[in-house]
Short mmCIF file of C-alpha atoms in Angstrom, two decimals:
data_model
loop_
_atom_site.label_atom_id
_atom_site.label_comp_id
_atom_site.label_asym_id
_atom_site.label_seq_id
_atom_site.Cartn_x
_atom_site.Cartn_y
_atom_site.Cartn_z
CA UNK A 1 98.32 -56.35 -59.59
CA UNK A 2 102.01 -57.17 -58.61
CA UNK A 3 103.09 -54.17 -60.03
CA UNK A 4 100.83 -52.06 -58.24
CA UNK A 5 101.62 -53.83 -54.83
CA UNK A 6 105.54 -53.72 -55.23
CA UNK A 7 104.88 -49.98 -55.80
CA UNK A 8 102.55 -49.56 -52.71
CA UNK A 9 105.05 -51.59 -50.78
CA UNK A 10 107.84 -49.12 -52.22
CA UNK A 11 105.68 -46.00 -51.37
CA UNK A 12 104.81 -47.22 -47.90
CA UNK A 13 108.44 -47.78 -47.41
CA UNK A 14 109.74 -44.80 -48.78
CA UNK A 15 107.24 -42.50 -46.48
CA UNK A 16 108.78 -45.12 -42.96
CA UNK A 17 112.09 -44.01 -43.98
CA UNK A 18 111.15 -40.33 -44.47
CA UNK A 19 109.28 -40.23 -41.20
CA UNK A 20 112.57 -41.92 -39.36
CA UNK A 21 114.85 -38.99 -41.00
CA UNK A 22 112.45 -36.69 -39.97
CA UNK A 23 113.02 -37.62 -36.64
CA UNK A 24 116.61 -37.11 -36.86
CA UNK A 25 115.78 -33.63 -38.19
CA UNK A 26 114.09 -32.40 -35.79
CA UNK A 27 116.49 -31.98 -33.64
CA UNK A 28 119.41 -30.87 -35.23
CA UNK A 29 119.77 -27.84 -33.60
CA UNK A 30 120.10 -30.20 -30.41
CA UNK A 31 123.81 -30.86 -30.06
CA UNK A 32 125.34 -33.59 -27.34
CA UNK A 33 128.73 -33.81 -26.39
CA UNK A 34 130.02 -35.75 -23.85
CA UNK A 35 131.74 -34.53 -20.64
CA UNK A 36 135.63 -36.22 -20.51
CA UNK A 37 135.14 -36.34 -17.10
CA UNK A 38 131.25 -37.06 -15.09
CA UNK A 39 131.13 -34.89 -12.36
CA UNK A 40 127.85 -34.27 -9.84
CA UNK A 41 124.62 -32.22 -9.41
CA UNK A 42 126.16 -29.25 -6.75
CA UNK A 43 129.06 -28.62 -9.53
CA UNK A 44 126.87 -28.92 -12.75
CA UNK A 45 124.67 -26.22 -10.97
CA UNK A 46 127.64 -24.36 -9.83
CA UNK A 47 129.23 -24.55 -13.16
CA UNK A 48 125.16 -23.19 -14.77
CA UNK A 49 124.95 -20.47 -12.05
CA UNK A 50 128.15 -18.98 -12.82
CA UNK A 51 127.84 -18.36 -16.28
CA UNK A 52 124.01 -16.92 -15.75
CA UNK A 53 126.66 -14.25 -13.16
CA UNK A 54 128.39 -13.98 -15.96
CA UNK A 55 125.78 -13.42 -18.27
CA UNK A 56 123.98 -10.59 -16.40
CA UNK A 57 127.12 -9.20 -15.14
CA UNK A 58 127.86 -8.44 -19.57
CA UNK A 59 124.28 -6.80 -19.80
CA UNK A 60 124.00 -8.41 -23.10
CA UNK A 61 124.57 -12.11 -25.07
CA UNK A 62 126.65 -12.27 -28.66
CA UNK A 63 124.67 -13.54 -31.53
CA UNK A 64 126.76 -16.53 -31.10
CA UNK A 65 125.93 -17.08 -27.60
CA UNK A 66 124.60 -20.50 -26.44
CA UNK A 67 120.86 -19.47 -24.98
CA UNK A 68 120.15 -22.90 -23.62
CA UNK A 69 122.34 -25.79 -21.78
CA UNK A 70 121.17 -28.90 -20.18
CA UNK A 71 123.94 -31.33 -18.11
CA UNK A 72 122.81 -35.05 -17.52
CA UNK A 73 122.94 -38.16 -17.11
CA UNK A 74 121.75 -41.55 -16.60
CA UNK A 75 121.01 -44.31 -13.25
CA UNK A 76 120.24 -47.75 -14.55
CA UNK A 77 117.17 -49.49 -12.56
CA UNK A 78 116.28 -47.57 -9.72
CA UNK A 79 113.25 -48.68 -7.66
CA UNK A 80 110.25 -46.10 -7.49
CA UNK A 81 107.20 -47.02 -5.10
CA UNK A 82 103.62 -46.10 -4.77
CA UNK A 83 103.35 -46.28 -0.97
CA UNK A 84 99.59 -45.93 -1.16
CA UNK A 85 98.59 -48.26 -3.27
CA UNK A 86 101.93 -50.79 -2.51
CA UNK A 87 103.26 -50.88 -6.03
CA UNK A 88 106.63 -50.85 -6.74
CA UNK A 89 108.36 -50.49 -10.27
CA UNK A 90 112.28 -50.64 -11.80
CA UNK A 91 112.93 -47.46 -13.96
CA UNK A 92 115.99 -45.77 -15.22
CA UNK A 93 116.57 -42.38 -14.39
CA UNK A 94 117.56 -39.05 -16.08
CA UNK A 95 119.45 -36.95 -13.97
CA UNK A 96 119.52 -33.21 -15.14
CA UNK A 97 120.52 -29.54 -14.54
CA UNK A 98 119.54 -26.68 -16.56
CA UNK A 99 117.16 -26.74 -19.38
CA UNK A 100 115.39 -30.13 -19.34
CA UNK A 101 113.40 -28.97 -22.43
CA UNK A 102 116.20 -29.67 -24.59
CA UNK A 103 115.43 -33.44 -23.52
CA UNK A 104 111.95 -33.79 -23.11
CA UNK A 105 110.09 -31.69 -26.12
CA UNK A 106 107.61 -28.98 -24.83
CA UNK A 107 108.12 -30.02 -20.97
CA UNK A 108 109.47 -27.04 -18.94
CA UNK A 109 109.00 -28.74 -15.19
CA UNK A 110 110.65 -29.50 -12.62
CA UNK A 111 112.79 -26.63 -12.32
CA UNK A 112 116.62 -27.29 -12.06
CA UNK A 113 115.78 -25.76 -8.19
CA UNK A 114 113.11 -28.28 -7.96
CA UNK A 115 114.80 -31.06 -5.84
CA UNK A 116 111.00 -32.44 -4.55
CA UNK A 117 110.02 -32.35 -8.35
CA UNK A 118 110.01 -35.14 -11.15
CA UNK A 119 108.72 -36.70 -14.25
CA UNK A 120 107.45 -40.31 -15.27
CA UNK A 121 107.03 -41.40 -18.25
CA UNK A 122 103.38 -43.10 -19.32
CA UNK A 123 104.50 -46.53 -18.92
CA UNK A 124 105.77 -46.31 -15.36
CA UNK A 125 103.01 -43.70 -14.66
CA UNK A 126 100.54 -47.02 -15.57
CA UNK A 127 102.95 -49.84 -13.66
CA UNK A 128 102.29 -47.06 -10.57
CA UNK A 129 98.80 -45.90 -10.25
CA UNK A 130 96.90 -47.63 -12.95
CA UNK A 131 96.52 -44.44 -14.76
CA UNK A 132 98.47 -41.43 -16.58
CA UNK A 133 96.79 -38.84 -14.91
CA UNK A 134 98.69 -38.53 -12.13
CA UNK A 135 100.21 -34.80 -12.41
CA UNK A 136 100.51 -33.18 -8.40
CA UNK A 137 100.62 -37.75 -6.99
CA UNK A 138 103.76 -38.66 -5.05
CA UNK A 139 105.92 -41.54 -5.66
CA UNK A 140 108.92 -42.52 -3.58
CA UNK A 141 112.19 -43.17 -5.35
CA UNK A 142 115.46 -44.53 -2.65
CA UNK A 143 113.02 -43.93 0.08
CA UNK A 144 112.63 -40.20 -0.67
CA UNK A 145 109.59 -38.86 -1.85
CA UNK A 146 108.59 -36.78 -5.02
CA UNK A 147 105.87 -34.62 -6.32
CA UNK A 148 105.32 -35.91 -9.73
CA UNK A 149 104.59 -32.52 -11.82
CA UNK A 150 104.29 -33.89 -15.54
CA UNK A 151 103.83 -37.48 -17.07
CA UNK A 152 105.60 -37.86 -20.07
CA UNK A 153 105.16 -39.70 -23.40
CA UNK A 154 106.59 -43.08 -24.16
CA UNK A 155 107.06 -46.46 -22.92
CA UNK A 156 110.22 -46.41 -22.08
CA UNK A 157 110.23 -46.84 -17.85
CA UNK A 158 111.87 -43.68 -17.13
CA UNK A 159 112.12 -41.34 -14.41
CA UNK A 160 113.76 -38.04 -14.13
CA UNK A 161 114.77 -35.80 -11.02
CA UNK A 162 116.73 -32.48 -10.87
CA UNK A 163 120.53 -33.35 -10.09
CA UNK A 164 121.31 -30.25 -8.24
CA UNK A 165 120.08 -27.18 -6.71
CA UNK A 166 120.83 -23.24 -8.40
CA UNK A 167 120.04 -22.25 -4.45
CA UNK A 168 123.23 -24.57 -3.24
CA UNK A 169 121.02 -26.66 -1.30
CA UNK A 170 123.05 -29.55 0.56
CA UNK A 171 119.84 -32.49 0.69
CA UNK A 172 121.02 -35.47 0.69
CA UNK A 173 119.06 -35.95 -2.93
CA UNK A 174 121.38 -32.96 -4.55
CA UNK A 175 123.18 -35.18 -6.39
CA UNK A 176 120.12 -36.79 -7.61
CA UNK A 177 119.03 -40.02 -5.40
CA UNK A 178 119.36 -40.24 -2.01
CA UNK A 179 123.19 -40.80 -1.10
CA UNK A 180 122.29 -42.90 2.39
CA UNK A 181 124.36 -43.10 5.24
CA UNK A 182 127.84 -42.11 5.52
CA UNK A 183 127.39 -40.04 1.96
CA UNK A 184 130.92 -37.76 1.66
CA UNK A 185 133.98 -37.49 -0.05
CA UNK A 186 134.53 -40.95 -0.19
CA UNK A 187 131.30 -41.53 -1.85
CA UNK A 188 131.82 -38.77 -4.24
CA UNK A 189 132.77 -40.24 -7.71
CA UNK A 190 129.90 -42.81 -7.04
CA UNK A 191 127.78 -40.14 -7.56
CA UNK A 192 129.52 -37.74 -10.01
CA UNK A 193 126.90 -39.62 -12.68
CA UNK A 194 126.65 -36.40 -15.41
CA UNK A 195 128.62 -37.29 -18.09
CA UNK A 196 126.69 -35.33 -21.18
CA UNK A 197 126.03 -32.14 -21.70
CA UNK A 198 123.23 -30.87 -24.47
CA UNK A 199 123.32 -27.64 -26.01
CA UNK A 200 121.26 -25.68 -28.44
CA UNK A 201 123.37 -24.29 -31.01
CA UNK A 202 123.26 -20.74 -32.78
CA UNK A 203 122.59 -20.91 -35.98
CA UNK A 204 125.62 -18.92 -37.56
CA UNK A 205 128.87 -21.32 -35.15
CA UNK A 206 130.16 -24.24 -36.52
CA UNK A 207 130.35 -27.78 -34.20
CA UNK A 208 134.21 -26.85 -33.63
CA UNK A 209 133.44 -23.40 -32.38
CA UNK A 210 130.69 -24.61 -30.33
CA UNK A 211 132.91 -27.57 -28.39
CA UNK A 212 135.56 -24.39 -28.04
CA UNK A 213 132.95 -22.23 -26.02
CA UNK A 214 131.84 -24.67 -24.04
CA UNK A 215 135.58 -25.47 -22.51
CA UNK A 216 135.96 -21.40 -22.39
CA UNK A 217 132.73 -21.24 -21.10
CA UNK A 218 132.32 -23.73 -18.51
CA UNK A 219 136.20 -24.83 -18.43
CA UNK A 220 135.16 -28.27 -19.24
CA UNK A 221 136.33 -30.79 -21.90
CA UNK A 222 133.75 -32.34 -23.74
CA UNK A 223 133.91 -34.79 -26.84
CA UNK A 224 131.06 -33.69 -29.45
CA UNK A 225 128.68 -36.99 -30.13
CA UNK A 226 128.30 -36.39 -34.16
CA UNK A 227 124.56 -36.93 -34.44
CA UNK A 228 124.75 -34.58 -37.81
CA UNK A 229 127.01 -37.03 -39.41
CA UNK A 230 123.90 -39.48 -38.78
CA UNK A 231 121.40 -37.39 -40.08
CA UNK A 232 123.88 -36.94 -43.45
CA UNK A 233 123.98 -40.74 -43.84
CA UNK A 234 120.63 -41.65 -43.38
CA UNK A 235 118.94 -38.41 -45.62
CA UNK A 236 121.63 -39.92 -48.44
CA UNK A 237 119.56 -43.48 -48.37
CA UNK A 238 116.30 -41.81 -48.01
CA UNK A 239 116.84 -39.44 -50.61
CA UNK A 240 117.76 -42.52 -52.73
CA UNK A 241 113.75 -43.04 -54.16
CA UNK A 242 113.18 -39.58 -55.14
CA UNK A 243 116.49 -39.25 -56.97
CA UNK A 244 115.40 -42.56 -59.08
CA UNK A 245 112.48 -41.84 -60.01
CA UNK A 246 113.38 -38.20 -61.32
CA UNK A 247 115.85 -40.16 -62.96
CA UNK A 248 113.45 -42.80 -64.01
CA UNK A 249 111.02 -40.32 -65.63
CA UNK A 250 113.73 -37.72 -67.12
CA UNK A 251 115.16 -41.15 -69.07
CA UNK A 252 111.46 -41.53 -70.50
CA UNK A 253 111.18 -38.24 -71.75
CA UNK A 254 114.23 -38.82 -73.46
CA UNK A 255 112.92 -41.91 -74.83
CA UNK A 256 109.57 -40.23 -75.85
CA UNK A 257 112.19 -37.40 -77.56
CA UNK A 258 113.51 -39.42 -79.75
CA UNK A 259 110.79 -40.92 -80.91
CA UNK A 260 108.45 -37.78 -81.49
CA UNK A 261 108.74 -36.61 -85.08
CA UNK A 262 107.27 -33.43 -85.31
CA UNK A 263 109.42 -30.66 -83.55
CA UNK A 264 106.65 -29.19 -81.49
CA UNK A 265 106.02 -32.19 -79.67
CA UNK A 266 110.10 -32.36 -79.01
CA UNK A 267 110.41 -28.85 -77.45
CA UNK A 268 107.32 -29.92 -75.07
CA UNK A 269 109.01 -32.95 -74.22
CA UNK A 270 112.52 -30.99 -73.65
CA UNK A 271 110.76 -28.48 -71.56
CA UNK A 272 109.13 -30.70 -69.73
CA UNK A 273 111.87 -32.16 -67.97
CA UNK A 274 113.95 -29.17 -67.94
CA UNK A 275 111.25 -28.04 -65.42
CA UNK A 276 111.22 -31.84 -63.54
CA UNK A 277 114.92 -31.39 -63.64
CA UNK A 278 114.51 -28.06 -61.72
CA UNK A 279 112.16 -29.08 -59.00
CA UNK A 280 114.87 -31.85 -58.12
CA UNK A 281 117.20 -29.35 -57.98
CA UNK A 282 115.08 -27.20 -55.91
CA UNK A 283 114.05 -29.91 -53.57
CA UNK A 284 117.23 -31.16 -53.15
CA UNK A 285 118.40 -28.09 -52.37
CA UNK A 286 116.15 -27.39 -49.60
CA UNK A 287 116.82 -30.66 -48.05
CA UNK A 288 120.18 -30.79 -48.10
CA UNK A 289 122.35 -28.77 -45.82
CA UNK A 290 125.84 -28.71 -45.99
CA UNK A 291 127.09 -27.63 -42.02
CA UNK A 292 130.10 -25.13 -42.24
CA UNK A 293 132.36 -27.71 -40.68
CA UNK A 294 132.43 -29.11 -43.99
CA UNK A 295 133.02 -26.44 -46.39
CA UNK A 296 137.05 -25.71 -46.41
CA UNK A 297 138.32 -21.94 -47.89
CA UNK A 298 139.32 -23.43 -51.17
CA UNK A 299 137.55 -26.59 -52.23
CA UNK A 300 141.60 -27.45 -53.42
CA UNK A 301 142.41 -27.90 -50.20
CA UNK A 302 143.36 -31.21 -49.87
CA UNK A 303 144.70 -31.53 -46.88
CA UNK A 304 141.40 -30.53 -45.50
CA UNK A 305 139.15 -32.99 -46.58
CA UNK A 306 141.88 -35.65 -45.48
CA UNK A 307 141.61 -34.07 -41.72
CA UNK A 308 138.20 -34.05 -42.62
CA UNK A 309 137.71 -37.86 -43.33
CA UNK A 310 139.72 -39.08 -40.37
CA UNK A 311 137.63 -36.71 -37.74
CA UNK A 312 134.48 -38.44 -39.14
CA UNK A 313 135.68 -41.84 -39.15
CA UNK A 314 136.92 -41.26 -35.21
CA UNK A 315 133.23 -39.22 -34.67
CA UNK A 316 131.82 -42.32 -35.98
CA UNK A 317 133.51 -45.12 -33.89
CA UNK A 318 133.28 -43.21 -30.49
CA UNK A 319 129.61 -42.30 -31.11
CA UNK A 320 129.18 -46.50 -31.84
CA UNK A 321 131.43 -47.56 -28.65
CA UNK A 322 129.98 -45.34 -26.17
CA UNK A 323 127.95 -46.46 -23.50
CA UNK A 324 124.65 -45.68 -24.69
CA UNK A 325 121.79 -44.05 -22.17
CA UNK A 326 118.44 -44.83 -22.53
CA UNK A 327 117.42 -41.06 -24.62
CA UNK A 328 119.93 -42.46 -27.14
CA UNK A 329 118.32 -45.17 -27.94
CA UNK A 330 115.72 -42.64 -29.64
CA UNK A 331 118.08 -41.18 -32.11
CA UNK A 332 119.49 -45.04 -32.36
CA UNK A 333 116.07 -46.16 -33.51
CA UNK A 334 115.60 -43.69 -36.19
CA UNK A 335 118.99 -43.72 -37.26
CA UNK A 336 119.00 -47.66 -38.47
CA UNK A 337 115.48 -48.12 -39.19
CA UNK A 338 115.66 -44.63 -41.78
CA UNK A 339 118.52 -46.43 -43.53
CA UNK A 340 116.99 -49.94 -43.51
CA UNK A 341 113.64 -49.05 -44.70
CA UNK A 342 115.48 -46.64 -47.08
CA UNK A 343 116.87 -49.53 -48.52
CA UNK A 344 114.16 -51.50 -49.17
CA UNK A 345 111.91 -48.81 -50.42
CA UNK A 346 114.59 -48.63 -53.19
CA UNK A 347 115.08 -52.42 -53.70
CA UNK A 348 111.36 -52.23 -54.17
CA UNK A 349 111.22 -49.23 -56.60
CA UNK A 350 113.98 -50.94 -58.94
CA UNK A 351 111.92 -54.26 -58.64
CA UNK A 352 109.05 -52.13 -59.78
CA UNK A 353 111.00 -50.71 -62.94
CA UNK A 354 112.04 -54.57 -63.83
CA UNK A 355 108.49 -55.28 -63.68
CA UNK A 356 107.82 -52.52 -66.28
CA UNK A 357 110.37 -52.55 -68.50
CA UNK A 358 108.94 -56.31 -68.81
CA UNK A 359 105.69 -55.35 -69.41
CA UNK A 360 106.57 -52.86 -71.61
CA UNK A 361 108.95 -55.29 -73.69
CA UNK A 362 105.93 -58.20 -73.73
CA UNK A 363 103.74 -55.66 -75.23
CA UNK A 364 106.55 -54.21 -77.87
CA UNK A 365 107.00 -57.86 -79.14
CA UNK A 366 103.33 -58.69 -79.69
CA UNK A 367 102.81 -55.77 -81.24
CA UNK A 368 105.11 -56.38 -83.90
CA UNK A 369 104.45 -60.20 -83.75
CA UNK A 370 101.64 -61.57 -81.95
CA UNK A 371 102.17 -64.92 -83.25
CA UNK A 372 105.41 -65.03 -81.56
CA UNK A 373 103.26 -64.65 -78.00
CA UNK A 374 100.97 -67.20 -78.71
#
């Protein structure tokens, strides 16, 4: 019974971890970089509505082009009200222009255009009106109100309004919340809040190419958040179980090899985990990706992986030092909890190996002497 409940515990753990990665996954095509410099709603939609000139002024897009670009950002705690029923709540809000599909999954409203439109998320949706079905309901947010048009999944308390208008509209709620009395110039790095940029990548540029485009693009210089790096890391401990027990089972074939006597039996052992040995190879394949950032001309090339190494390691600390917004917590979450459940699904796997290996040896000795075992 304990061996079959550290394996359960192993399994259950293994599939958490796999899920968590899977997360990470998902998105990969999802890239974030972060703007050097925040600026505000009227130039992010300037900076969106000139390229879309651009675009249509070329009659056609490269391969390579980037089909889909969302600039945001994040308010901390802003107060949203229910006038009608007299319920207020604190939320944080997303601030976007462009394609807010690349941060909410399958949600296509409000329009970048849509200054009067917004989005709640199920847990503020509840704090609000006692219910989630409140699609077309208007809540006030900085004493301006909204037309809620979707309610969104999670628990997070989060609200999120268009940042600017593609018409050049000059509302006071352009630059995302109302900007109150005596809003101007002086005011105007209070509000420049957009400080990341999302983009969905083509599948055939590499992440230096991409952060290249976007300053030629948009003439802005961004800092590329290295989420792939993540992924990398935490597939390495997931993929940890499956590599151990191939492993684990291609070292009893060998065992049962050696012992076999008549040559028959030997060549079905041998071919037997020539073909295990070749759906690991397969499945590792398939789940493993190496980008093209990290494949140099010659694989002799030193000096590459060196430059190589050191971008990582700086990736790496700026991605952990940044102020974090409340959609990174998402990739956060999944990030640790893929590695830590990783980790004990393979503490729990060797465990279950001791355990065997033991059983296996109590059963060799009283076989040969069960006097010996009492």
């Amino acid at each position: 019974m304990a061996k079959i409940a550290v394996i359960g515990i192993g399994i259950y753990l293994f599939c958490q971890s796999a899920a968590f990665w899977g997360e990470l996954l998902y998105s990969k095509n999802k890239i974030q970089f972060c703007l050097e410099q925040s600026i505000d709603g009227r130039e992010a939609a300037e900076l969106l509505k000139r390229d879309e000139e651009f675009t249509k002024e070329s009659g056609y897009e490269k391969p390579e082009a980037i089909s889909g670009v969302c600039i945001w950002g994040e308010k901390k705690q802003a107060v949203l009200e229910n006038k009608n029923l007299s319920r207020k709540t604190e939320a944080d809000v997303i601030l976007f222009c462009g394609d807010i599909e690349l941060l909410f999954e399958g949600c296509r409203v409000p329009a970048t255009d849509d200054i009067r439109g917004c989005l709640v998320d199920e847990q503020t949706a509840w704090e609000l009106f006692g219910d989630s079905q409140i699609t077309g309901m208007e809540v006030t947010c900085e004493g301006i109100p909204y037309m809620i048009r979707k309610v969104i999944p999670g628990e997070k308390k989060i609200a999120v309004f268009p940042a600017g208008s593609m018409e050049g509209r000059t509302s006071g709620i352009q630059d995302g919340l109302n900007l109150g009395e005596g809003a101007g110039e002086g005011n105007q790095e209070k509000h420049s809040c957009l400080s990341r940029i999302t983009v969905l990548k083509p599948a055939a540029v590499s992440m230096n190419d991409l952060q290249s485009s976007l300053y030629s693009r948009y003439g802005i210089a961004v800092t590329l958040l290295d989420l792939q790096l993540l992924r990398g890391i935490s597939g390495f401990f997931v993929l940890l179980v499956p590599v151990m027990v191939c492993v684990f089972v291609l070292q009893n074939f060998y065992q049962s090899y050696q012992k076999q006597q008549e040559w028959i039996w030997k060549a079905v052992m041998a071919a037997a985990a020539l073909v295990l040995l070749m759906l690991a190879l397969l499945f590792i394949r398939q789940w493993v990706q190496i980008p093209y950032d990290y494949i140099p001309e010659k694989w002799s090339d030193f000096t590459f992986w060196t430059e190589l190494w050191k971008e990582k390691a700086d990736g790496m600390g700026y991605l952990m030092k940044i102020q974090k917004s409340i959609l990174d917590l998402e990739w956060m979450n999944s990030f640790f909890k893929s590695i830590i459940w990783g980790v004990l699904a393979g503490t729990f796997f060797v465990a279950g190996i001791i355990l065997l290996k033991h059983s296996e040896y109590n059963l060799e000795q009283y076989m040969t002497n069960p006097s010996d075992m009492g």
